[in-house]
Coordinates of C-alpha atoms in Angstrom, one line a residue:
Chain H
X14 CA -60.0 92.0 -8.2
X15 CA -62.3 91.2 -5.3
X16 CA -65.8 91.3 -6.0
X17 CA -66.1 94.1 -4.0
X18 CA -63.6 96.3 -5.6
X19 CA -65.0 99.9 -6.3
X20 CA -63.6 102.0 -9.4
X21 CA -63.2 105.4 -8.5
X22 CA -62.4 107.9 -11.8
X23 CA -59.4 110.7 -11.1
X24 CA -60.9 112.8 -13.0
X25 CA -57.5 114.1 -15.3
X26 CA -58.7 110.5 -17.3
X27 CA -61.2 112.7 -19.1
X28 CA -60.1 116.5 -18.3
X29 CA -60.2 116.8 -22.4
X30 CA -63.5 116.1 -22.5
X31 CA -65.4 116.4 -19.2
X32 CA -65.4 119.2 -16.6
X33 CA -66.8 118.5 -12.9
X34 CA -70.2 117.9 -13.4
X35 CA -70.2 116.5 -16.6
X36 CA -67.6 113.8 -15.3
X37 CA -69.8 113.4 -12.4
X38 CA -72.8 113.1 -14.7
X39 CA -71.0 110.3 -16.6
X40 CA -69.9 108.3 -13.9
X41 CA -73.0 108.0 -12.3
X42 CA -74.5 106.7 -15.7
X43 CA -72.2 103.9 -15.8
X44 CA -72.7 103.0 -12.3
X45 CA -69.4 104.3 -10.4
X46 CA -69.9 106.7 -7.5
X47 CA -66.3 107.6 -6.0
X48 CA -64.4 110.0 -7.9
X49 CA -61.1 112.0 -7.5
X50 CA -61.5 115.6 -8.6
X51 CA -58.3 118.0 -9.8
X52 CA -58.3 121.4 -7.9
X53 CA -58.5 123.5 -10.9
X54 CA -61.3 121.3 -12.3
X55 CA -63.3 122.2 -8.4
X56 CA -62.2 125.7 -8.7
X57 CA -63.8 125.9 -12.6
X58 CA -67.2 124.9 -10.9
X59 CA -66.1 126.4 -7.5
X60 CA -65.9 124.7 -4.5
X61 CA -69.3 125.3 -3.2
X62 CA -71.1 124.1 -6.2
X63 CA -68.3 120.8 -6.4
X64 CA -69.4 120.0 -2.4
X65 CA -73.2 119.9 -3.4
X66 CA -72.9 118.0 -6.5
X67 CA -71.0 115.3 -4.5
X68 CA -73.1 115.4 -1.1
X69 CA -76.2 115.3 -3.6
X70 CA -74.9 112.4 -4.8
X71 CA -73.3 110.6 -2.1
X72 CA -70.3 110.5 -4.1
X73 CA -67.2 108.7 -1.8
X74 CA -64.2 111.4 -2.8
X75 CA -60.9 108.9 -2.7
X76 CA -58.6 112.3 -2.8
X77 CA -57.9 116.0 -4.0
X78 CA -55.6 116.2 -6.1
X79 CA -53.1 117.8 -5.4
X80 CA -51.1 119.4 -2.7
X81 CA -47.3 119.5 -2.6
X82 CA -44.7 120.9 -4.4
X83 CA -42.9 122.6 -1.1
X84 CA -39.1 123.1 -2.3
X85 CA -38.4 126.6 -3.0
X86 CA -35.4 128.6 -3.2
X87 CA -36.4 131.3 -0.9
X88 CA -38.5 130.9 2.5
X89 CA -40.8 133.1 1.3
X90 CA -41.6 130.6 -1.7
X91 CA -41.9 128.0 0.6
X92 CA -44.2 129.5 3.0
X93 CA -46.5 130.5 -0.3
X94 CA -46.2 126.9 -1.0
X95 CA -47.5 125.6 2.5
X96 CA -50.1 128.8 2.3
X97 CA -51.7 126.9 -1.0
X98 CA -51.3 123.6 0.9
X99 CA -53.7 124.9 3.4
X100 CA -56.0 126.0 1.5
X101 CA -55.9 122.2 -1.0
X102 CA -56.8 121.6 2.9
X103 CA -59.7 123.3 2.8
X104 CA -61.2 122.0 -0.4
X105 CA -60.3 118.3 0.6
X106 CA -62.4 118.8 3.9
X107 CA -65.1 120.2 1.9
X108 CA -65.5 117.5 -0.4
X109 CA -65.3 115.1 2.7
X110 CA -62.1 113.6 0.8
X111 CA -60.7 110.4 1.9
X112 CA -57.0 112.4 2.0
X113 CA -55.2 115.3 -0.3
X114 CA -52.9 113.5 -2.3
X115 CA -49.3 115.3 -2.5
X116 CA -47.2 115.4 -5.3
X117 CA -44.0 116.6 -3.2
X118 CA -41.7 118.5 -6.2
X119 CA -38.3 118.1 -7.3
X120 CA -35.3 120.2 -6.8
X121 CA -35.8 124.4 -6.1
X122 CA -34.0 125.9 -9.0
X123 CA -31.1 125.2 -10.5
X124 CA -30.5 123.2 -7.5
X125 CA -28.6 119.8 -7.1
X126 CA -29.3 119.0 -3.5
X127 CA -31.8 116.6 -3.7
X128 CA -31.2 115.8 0.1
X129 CA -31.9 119.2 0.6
X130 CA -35.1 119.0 -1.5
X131 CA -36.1 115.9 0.6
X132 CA -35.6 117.9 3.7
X133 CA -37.7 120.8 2.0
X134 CA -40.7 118.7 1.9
X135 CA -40.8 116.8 5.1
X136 CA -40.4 120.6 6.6
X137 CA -43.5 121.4 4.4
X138 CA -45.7 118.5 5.3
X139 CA -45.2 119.1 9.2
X140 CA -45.8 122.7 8.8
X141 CA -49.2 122.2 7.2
X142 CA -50.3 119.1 9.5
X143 CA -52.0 121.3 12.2
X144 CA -54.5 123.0 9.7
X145 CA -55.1 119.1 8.1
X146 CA -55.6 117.4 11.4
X147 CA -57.7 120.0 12.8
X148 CA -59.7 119.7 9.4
X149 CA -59.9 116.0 9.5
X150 CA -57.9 115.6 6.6
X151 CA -55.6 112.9 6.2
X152 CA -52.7 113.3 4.2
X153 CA -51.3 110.9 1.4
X154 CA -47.6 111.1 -0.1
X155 CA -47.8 109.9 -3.7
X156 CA -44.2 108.5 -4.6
X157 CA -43.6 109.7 -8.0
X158 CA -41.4 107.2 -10.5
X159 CA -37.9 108.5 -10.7
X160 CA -38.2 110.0 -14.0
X161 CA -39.8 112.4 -12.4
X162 CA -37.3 113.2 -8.9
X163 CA -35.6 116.5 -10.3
X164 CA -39.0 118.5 -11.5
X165 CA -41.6 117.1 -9.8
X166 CA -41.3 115.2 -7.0
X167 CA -38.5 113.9 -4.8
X168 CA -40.0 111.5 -2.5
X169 CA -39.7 108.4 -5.3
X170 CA -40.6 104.9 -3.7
X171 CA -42.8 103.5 -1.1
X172 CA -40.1 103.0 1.5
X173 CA -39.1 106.9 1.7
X174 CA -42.3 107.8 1.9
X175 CA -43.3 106.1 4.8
X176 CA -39.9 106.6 6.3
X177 CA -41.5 110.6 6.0
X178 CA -44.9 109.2 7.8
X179 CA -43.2 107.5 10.4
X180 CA -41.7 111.2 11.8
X181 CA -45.5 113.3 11.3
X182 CA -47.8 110.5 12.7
X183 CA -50.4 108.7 12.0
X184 CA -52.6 110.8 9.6
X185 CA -49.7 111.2 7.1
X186 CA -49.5 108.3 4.7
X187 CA -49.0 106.9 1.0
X188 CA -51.3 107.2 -2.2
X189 CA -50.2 104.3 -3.9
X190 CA -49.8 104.7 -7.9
X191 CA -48.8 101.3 -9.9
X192 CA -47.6 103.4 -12.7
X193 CA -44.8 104.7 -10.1
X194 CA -44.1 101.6 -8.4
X195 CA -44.5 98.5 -10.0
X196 CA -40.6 98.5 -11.0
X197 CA -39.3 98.3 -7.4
X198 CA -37.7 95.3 -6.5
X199 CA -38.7 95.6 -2.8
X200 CA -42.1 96.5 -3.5
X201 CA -44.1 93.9 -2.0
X202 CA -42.5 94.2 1.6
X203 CA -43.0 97.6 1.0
X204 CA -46.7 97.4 0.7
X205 CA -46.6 95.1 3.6
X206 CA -45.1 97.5 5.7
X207 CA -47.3 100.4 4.5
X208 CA -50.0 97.9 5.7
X209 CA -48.5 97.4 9.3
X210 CA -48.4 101.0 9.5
X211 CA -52.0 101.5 8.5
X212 CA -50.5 104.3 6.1
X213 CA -52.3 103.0 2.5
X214 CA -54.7 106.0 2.0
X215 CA -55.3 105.5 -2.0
X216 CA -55.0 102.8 -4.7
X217 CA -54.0 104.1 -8.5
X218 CA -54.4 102.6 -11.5
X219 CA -53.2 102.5 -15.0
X220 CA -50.6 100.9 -16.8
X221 CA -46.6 101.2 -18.4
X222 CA -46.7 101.4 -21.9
X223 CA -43.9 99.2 -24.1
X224 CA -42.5 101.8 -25.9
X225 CA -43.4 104.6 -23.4
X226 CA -43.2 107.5 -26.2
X227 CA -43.7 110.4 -23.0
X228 CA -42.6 110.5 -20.1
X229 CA -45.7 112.1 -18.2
X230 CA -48.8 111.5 -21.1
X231 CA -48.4 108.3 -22.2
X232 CA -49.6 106.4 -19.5
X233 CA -52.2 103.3 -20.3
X234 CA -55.0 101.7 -20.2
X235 CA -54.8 99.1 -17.3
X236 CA -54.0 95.5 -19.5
X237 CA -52.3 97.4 -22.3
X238 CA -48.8 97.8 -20.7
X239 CA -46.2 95.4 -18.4
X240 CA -47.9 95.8 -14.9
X241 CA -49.0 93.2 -12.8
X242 CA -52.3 95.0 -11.4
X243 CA -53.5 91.8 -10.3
X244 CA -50.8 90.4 -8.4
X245 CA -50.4 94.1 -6.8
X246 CA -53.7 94.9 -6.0
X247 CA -53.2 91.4 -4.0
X248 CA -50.4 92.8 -2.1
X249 CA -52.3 95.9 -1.2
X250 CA -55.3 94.3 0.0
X251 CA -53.4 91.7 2.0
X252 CA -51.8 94.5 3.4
X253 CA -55.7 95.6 5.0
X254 CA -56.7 98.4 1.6
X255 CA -59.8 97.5 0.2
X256 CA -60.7 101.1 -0.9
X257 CA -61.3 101.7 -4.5
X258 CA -59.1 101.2 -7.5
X259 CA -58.8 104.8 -8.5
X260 CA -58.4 104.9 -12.2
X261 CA -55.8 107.8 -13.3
X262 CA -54.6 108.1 -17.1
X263 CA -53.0 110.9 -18.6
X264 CA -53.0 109.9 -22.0
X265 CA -52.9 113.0 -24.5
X266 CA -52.7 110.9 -27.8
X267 CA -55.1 108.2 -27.3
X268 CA -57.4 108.3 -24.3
X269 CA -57.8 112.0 -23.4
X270 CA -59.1 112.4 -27.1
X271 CA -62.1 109.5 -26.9
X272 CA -65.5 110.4 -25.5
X273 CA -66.0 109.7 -21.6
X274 CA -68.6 107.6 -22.4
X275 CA -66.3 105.3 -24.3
X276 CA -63.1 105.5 -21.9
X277 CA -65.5 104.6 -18.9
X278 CA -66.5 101.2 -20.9
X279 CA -63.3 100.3 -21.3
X280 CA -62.3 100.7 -17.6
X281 CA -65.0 99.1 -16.5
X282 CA -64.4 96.2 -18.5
X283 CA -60.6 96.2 -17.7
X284 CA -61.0 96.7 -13.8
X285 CA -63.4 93.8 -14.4
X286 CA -61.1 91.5 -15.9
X287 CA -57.3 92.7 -15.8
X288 CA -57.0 94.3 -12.3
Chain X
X28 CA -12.5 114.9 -8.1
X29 CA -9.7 113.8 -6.4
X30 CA -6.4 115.1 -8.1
X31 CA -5.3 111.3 -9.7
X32 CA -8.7 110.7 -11.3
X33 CA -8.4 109.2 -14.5
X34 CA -10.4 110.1 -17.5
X35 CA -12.6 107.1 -19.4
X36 CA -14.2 107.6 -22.4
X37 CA -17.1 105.2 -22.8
X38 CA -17.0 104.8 -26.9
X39 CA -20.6 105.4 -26.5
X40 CA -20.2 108.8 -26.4
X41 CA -18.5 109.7 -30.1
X42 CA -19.8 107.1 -31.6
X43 CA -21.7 108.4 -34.6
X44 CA -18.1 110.3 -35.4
X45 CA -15.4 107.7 -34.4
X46 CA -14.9 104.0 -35.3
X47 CA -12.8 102.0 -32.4
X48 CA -8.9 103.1 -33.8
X49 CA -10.6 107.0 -34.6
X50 CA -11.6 106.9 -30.7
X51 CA -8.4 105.8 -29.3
X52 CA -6.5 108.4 -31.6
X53 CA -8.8 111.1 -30.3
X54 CA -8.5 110.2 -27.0
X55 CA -4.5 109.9 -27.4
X56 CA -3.9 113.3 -28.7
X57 CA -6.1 114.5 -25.6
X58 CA -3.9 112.6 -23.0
X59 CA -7.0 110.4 -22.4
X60 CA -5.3 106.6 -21.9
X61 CA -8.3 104.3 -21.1
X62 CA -11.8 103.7 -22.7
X63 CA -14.7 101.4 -23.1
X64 CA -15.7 100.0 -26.2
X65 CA -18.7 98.8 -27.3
X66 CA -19.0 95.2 -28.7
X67 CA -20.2 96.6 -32.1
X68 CA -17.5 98.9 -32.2
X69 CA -15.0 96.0 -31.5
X70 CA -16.9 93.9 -34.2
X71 CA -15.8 96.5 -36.9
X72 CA -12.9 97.0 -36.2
X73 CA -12.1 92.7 -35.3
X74 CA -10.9 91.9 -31.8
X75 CA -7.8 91.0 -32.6
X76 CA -6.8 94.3 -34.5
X77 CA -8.2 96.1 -31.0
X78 CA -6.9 94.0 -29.0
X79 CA -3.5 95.1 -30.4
X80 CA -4.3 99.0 -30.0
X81 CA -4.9 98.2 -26.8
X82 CA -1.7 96.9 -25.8
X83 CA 0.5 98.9 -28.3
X84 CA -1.0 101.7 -26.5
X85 CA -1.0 100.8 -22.9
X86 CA -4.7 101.6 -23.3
X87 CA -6.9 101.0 -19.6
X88 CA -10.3 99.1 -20.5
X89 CA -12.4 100.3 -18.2
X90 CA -14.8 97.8 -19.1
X91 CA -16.5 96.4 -22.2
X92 CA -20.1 97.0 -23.1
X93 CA -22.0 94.8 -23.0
X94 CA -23.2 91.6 -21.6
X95 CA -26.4 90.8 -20.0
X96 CA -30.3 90.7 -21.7
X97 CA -30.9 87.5 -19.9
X98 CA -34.8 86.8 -20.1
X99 CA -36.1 85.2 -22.7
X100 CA -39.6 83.2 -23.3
X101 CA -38.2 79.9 -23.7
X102 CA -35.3 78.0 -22.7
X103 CA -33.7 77.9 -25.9
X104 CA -33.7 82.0 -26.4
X105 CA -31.9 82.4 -22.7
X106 CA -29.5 79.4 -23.5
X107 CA -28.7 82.0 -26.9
X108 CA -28.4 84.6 -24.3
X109 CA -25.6 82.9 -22.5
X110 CA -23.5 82.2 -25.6
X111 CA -23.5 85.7 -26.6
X112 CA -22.4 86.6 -23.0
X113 CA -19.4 83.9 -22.8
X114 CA -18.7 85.6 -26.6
X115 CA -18.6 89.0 -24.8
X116 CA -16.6 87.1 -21.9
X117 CA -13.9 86.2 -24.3
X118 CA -13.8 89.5 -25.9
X119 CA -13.2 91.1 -22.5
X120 CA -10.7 89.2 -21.8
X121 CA -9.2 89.7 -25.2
X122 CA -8.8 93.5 -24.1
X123 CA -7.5 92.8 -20.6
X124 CA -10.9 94.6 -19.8
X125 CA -11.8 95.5 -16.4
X126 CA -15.1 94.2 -16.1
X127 CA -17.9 93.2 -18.7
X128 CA -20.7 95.6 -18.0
X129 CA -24.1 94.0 -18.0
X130 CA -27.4 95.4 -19.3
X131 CA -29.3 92.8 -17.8
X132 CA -32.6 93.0 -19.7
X133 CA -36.4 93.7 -19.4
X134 CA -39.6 91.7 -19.7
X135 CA -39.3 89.1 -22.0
X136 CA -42.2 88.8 -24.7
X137 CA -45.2 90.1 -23.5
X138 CA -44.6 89.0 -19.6
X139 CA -45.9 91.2 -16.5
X140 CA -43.9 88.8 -14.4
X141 CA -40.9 91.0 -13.3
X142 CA -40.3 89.1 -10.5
X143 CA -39.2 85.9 -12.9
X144 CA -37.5 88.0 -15.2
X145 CA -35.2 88.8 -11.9
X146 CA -34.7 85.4 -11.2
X147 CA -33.8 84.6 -14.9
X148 CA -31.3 87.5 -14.7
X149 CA -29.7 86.1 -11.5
X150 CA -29.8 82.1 -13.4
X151 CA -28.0 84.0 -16.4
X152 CA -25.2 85.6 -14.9
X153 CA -24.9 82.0 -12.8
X154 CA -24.6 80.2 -16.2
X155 CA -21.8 82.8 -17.1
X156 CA -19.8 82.8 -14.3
X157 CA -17.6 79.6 -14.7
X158 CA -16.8 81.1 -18.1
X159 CA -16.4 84.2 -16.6
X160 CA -13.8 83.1 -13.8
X161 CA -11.9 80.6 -15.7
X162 CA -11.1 83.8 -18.3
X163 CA -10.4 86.2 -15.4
X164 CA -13.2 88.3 -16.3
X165 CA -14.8 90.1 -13.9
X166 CA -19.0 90.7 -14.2
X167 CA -20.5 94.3 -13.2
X168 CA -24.1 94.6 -13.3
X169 CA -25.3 97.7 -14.3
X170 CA -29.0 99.1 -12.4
X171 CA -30.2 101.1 -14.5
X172 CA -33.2 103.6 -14.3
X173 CA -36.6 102.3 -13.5
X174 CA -37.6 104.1 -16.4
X175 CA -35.9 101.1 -18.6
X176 CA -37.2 97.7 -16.2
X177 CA -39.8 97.0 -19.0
X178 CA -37.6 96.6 -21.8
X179 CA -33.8 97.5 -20.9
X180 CA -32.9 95.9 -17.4
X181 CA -35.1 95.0 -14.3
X182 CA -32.5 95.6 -12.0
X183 CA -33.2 99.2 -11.0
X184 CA -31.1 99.6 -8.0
X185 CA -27.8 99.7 -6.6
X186 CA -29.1 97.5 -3.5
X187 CA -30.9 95.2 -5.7
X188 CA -27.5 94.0 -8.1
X189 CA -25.9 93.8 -4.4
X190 CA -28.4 91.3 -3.6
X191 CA -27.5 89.0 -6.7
X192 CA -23.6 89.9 -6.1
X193 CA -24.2 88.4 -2.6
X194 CA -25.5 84.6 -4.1
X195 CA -23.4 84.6 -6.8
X196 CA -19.3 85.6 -5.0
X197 CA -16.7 88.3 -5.2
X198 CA -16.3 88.5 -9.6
X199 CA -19.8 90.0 -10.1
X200 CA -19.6 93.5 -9.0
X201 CA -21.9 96.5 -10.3
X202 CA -21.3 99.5 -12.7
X203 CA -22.7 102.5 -10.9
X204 CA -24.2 104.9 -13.5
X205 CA -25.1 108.2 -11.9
X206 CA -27.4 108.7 -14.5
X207 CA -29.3 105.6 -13.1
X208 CA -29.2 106.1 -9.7
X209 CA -29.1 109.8 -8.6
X210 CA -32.4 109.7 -7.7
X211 CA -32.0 107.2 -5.0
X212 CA -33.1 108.0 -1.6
X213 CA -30.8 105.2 0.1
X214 CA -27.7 106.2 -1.9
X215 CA -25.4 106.7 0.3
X216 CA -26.0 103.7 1.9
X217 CA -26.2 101.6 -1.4
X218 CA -22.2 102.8 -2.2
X219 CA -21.0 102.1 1.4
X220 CA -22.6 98.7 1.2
X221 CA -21.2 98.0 -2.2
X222 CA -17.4 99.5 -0.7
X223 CA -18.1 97.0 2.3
X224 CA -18.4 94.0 -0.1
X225 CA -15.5 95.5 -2.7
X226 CA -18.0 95.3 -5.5
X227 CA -17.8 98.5 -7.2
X228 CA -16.2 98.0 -10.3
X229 CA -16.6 100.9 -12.5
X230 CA -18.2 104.5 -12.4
X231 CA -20.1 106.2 -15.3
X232 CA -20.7 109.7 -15.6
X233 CA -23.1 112.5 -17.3
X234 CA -25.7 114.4 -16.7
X235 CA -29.5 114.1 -16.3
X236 CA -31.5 117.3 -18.2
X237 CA -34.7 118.8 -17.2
X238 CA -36.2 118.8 -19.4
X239 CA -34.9 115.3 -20.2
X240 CA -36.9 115.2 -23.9
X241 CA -36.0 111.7 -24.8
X242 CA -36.2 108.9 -22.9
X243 CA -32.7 107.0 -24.2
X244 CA -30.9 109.4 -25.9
X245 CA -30.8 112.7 -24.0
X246 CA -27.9 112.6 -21.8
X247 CA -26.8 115.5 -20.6
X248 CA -22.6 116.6 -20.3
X249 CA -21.6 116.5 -16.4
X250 CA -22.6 120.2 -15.5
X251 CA -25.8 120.6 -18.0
X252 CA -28.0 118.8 -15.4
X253 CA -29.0 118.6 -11.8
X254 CA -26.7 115.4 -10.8
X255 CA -24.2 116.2 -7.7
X256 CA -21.6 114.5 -9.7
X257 CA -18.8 115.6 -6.9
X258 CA -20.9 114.4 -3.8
X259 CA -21.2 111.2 -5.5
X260 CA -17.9 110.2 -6.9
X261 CA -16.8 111.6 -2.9
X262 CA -19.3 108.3 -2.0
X263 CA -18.0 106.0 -4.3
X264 CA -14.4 106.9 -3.1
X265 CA -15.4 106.7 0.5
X266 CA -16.2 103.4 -0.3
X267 CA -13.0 102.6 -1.9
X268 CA -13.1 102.6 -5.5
X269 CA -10.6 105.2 -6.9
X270 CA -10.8 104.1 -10.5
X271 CA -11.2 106.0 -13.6
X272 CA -14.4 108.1 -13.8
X273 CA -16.0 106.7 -17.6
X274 CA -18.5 109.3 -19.5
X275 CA -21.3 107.7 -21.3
X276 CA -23.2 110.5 -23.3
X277 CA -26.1 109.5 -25.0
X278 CA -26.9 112.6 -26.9
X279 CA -28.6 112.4 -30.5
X280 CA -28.9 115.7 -30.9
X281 CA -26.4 117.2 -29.2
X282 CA -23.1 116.0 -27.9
X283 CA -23.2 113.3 -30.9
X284 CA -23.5 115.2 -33.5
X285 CA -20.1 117.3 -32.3
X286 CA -16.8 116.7 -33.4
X287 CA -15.2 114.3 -31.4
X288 CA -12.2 116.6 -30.5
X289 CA -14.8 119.5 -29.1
X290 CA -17.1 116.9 -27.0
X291 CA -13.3 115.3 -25.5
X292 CA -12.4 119.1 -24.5
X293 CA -15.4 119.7 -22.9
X294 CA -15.4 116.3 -21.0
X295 CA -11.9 117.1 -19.8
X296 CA -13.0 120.9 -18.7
X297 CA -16.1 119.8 -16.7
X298 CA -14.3 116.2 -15.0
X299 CA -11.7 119.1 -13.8
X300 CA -14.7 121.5 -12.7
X301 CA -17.6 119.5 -11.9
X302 CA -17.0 116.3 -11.5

């Protein structure tokens, strides 16, 4: 990593084990001051109390997650969806977030249109761009791997995203997740272009288990698995991110069960030497 | 489906209930006339004794699986890797096969360097292809998920085996499993370039589940999941190919603990409904 590189904690890596201010508590103890808060971890504390801790603190929020999940059957279940979206608005603004990650969702349903779902969530996005840019909020599109296109998100590499953030402008760009895109094959002029575009809001890190035992909480710690993080994290600063490495690990059999204290160690020492 | 679509049945899919000569009898009494057997299922039965039920039987091949699982750590384990592939060659053209389908391998050993297991992958396949030609064989790569480029195959997409078809000439074609490419946001356009270059040389079928609850073997039937199997066999026709349409079920605890008879019935009903 550069020498500069900041570690920012998503704060699912120790949702077992550490609400809002406890997590906050522990990262400052080990030195790291950027964090990524879930919104039912900010509305637990509520959003009030969550905006004090971190302006108290001069914390650097890299995101909120998470907005998204705009493909409904019915209108009316797509306008509740961008109605929520708004208000993920509102709490990214508050927390003077760096951009509200959006995990898009899959297919409405029992549907099989996944053009149609596509369509679905570039509709949702635009419809809640007025309320984000008038709230200063900058919007990131996480690709999700492919495993996940039919229940939870649809928008599955790089490329698509930003062919999304080319038609909404300039606010509206990627959160970057290794654990979703380390596979693709056209992954580093994908990052290059991201960079031309000025559209890399967030960096995420983890790793891909050998075997992967489940498909959404079995993610690893970064230098246990098959990802490059090194050679990546090149590609993404080269193409002009130098933000933090924001670390993001569901793991519900091995790290979600260890104390914070422990888990932070260990990233520290990994982001130190493996990313 | 178009009216004169033939029936495959990938051997895959009955294969905890029928040996090679069980299948073809199956497949006989159900007016089903072309298959593709697995190299351990020719193995049992001896080439030569399948080989003969082939031709006795006027049997279609629709391909033979499987070549490919080119990376290795040294140069001695991918030379091993090609003389199991010209093996496979010369059982493929034992059967008259239409293509050798390739699985084309993950990571070897404990590499993060995906980009050299790629080129290995392309360097195989080069080592195969005089073989491969001289037999009248012809090579289909298969892409498969991004979910298997650690430790399956680390070509993932339809546009990335086109790539390698383009260095390596008109015999090396792809397999297009729409379990491993649904999710693809380019598609359409991957199947129109492959039509272009007359590289499609086979066309797997099932289903993807939600929940899918394994990661290998939870395959759904064509109809159980959220694949639009008819808007993409109407692609791959577009794009020329008109061949048979071959169902590959990996189901443990479903579809392969069924009678073979029942699953054949079913996959007759749905190809005529769904498909």
């Amino acid at each position: 990593m550069s020498a500069d590189t900041v570690i920012s904690l998503n704060l699912a890596t120790t949702r077992e084990v550490w609400g809002f201010a406890e997590a906050v508590d522990g990262c400052l103890k080990a030195g790291i001051t950027a964090i990524s808060p879930w919104r039912d971890q900010i509305a637990a504390i509520g959003l009030d109390e969550a905006a004090r801790i971190v302006k108290e603190n001069k914390l650097q929020v890299t995101g909120v997650c998470r907005g998204g999940m705009f493909p409904a059957e019915t209108a009316e279940g797509r306008q509740k969806a961008i109605d929520d979206n708004h208000r993920a608005i509102d709490e990214a603004a508050a927390l003077n977030a760096d951009c509200l990650v959006l995990v898009v969702g899959g297919l409405p349903g029992s549907s099989k249109d996944i053009a149609g779902a596509r369509q679905m969530v570039t509709e949702g996005i635009a419809a809640m761009l007025p309320h984000a840019k008038a709230s200063g909020v900058k919007i990131a599109i996480e690709p999700l791997h492919p495993m996940y296109a039919a229940d939870r998100a649809c928008v599955n590499t790089i490329d698509q995203a930003l062919d999304i953030c080319e038609t909404l402008g300039e606010t509206v760009g990627v959160a970057i997740d290794v654990y979703h895109v380390w596979w693709d094959p056209y992954l580093a002029r994908a990052i290059a272009r991201a960079g031309r575009m000025k559209r890399i809001f967030a960096h995420h890190i983890c790793d891909w288990l050998v075997p992967t035992t489940d498909m959404l909480l079995d993610r690893g710690m970064m230098g246990d698995g098959v990802i490059d993080l090194k050679g990546i994290r090149a590609m993404i600063e080269a193409a002009g991110f130098d933000g933090p490495q924001e670390v993001e690990i569901f793991s519900k059999d091995n790290w979600w069960k260890r104390p914070g204290d422990e888990v932070l160690a260990v990233i520290k020492e990994r982001v130190a030497t493996v990313c």
